CSV table of C-alpha atoms in Angstrom, one decimal:
chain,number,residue,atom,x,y,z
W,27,UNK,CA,-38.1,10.1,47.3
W,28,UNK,CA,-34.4,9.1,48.0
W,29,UNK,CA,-33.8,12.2,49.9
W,30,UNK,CA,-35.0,13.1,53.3
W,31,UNK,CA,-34.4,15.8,55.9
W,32,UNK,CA,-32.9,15.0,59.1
W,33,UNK,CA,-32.6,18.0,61.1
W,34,UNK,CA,-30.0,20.3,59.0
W,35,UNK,CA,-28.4,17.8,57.2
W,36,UNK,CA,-29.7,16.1,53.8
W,37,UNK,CA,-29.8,11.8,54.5
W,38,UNK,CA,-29.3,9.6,51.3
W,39,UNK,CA,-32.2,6.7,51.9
W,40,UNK,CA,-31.5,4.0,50.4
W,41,UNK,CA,-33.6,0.8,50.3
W,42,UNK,CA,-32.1,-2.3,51.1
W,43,UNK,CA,-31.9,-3.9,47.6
W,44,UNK,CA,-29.2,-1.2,46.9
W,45,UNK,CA,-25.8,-3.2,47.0
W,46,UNK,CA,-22.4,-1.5,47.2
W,47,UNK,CA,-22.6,-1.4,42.9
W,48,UNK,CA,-26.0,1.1,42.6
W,49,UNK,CA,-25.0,4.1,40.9
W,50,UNK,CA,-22.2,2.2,38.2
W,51,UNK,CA,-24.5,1.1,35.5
W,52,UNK,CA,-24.8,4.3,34.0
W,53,UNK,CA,-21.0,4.2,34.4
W,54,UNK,CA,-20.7,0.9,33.2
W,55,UNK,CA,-23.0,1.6,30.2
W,56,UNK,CA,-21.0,4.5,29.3
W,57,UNK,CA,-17.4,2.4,29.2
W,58,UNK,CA,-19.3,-0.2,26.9
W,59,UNK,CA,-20.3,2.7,24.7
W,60,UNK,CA,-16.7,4.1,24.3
W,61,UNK,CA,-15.2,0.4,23.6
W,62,UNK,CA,-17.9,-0.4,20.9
W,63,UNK,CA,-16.9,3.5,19.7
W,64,UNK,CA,-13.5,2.3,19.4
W,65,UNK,CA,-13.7,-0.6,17.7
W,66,UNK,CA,-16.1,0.9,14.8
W,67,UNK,CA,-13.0,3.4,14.2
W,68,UNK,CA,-10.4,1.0,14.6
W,69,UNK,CA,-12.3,-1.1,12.3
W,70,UNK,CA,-12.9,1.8,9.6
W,71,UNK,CA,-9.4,2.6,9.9
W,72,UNK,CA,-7.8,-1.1,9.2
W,73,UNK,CA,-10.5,-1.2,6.3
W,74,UNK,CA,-8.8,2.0,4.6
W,75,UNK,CA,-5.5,0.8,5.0
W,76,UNK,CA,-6.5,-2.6,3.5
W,77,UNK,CA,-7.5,-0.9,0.3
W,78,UNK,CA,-4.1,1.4,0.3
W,79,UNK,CA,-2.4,-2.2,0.5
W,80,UNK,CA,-4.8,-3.7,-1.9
W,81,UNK,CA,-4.0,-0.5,-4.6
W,82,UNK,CA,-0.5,-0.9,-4.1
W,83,UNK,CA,0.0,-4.4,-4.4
W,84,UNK,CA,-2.1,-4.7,-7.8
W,85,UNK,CA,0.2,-1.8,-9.3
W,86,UNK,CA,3.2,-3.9,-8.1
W,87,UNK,CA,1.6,-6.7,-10.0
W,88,UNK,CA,0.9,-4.9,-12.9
W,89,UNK,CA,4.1,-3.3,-13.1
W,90,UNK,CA,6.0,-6.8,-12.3
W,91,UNK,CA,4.3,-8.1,-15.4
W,92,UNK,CA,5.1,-5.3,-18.0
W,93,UNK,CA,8.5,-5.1,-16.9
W,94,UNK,CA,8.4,-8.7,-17.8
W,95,UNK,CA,6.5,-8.2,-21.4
W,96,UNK,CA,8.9,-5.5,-22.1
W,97,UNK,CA,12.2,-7.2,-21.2
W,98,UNK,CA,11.2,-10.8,-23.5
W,99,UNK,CA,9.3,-8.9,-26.6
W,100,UNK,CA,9.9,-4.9,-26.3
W,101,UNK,CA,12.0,-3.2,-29.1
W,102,UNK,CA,15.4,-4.4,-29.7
W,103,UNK,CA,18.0,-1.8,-30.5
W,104,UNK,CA,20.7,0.2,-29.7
W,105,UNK,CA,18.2,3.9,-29.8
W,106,UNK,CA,16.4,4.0,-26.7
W,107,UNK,CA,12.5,3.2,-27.0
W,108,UNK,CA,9.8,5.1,-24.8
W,109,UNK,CA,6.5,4.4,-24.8
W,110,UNK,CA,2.5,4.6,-22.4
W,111,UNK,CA,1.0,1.2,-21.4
W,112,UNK,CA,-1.6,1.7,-19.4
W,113,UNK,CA,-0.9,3.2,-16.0
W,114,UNK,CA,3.2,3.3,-16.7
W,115,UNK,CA,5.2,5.4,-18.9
W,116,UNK,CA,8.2,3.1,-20.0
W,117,UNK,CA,11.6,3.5,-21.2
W,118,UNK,CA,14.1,0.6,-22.8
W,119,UNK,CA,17.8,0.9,-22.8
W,120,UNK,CA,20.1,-1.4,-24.6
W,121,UNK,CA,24.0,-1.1,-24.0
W,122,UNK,CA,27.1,-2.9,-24.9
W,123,UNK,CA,28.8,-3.9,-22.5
W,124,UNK,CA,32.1,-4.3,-24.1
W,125,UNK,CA,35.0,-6.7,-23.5
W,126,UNK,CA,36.6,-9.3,-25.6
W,127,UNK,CA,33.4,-12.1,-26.3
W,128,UNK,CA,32.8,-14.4,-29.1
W,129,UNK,CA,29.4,-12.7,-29.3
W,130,UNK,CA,28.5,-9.5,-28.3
W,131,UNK,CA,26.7,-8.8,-24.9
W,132,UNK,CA,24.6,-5.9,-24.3
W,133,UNK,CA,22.7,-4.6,-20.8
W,134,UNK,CA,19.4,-4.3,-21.4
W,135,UNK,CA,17.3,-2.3,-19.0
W,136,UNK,CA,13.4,-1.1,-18.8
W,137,UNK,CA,12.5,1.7,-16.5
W,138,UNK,CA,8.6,2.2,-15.7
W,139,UNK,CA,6.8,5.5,-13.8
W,140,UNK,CA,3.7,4.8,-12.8
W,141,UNK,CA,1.4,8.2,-13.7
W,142,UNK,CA,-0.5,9.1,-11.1
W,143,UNK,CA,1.5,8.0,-8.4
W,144,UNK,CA,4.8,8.3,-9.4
W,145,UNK,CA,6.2,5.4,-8.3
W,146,UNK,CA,9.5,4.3,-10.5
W,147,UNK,CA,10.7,0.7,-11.1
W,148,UNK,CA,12.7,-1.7,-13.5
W,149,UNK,CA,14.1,-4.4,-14.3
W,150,UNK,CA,17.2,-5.5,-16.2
W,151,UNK,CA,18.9,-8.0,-18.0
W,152,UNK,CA,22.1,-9.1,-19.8
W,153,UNK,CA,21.1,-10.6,-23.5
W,154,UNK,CA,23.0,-10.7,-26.8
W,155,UNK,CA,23.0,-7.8,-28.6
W,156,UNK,CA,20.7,-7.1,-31.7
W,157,UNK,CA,22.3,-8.6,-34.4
W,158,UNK,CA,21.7,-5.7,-37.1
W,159,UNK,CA,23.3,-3.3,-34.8
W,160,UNK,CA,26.3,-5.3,-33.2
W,161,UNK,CA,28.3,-4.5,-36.3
């Protein structure tokens, strides 16, 4: 027993193997607890934002290349063409742009929303205008 009574005062007996560090390993055991606690949840954390990053940048990928698809082979003409592809909702817009040219020029724009989370972008271009509609 550890303890024992010296007159009216309790006596801590200690053997001599105890060093000044008896008493820290519970303490000790507890701080290596906490750090490995910390990591797991820092760990879990960087994993979630990972896959937000990972979502984000395949919809600006995806997006990237329909703005593309729809700037070199969408609908040409002067009435504005809407349209669902996938994930986007897309609009084209072709305008003259006036002025005194050999040929005409038009401003050609495409404008996609993604659906679910409402992210806008687009993507624009300055191309001859369509012939049947140039007048």
């Amino acid at each position: 027993m550890p303890w024992a009574a010296a007159s009216s005062r309790a006596v801590c007996v200690r053997s001599k193997d105890d060093g000044p560090e008896a008493g820290y390993a519970l303490v000790d055991a507890l701080v290596g607890m906490l750090i490995l606690a910390l990591a797991v949840i820092f760990s879990l954390d960087a994993g979630h934002e990972a896959r937000v990053v990972a979502d984000q940048a395949q919809e600006v990928s995806r997006a990237h290349t329909l703005l593309t698809q729809l700037l070199e082979s969408g609908p040409r003409s002067f009435n504005d063409a809407t349209g669902t592809s996938g994930a986007f909702d897309w609009t084209i817009e072709t305008r003259t742009t006036g002025g005194e040219r050999p040929i005409a020029v038009c401003h050609r724009q495409v404008k996609l929303t993604n659906v679910a989370t409402k992210r806008a972008y687009q993507a624009a271009t300055l191309e001859t205008c369509p012939v049947e509609d140039a007048g």
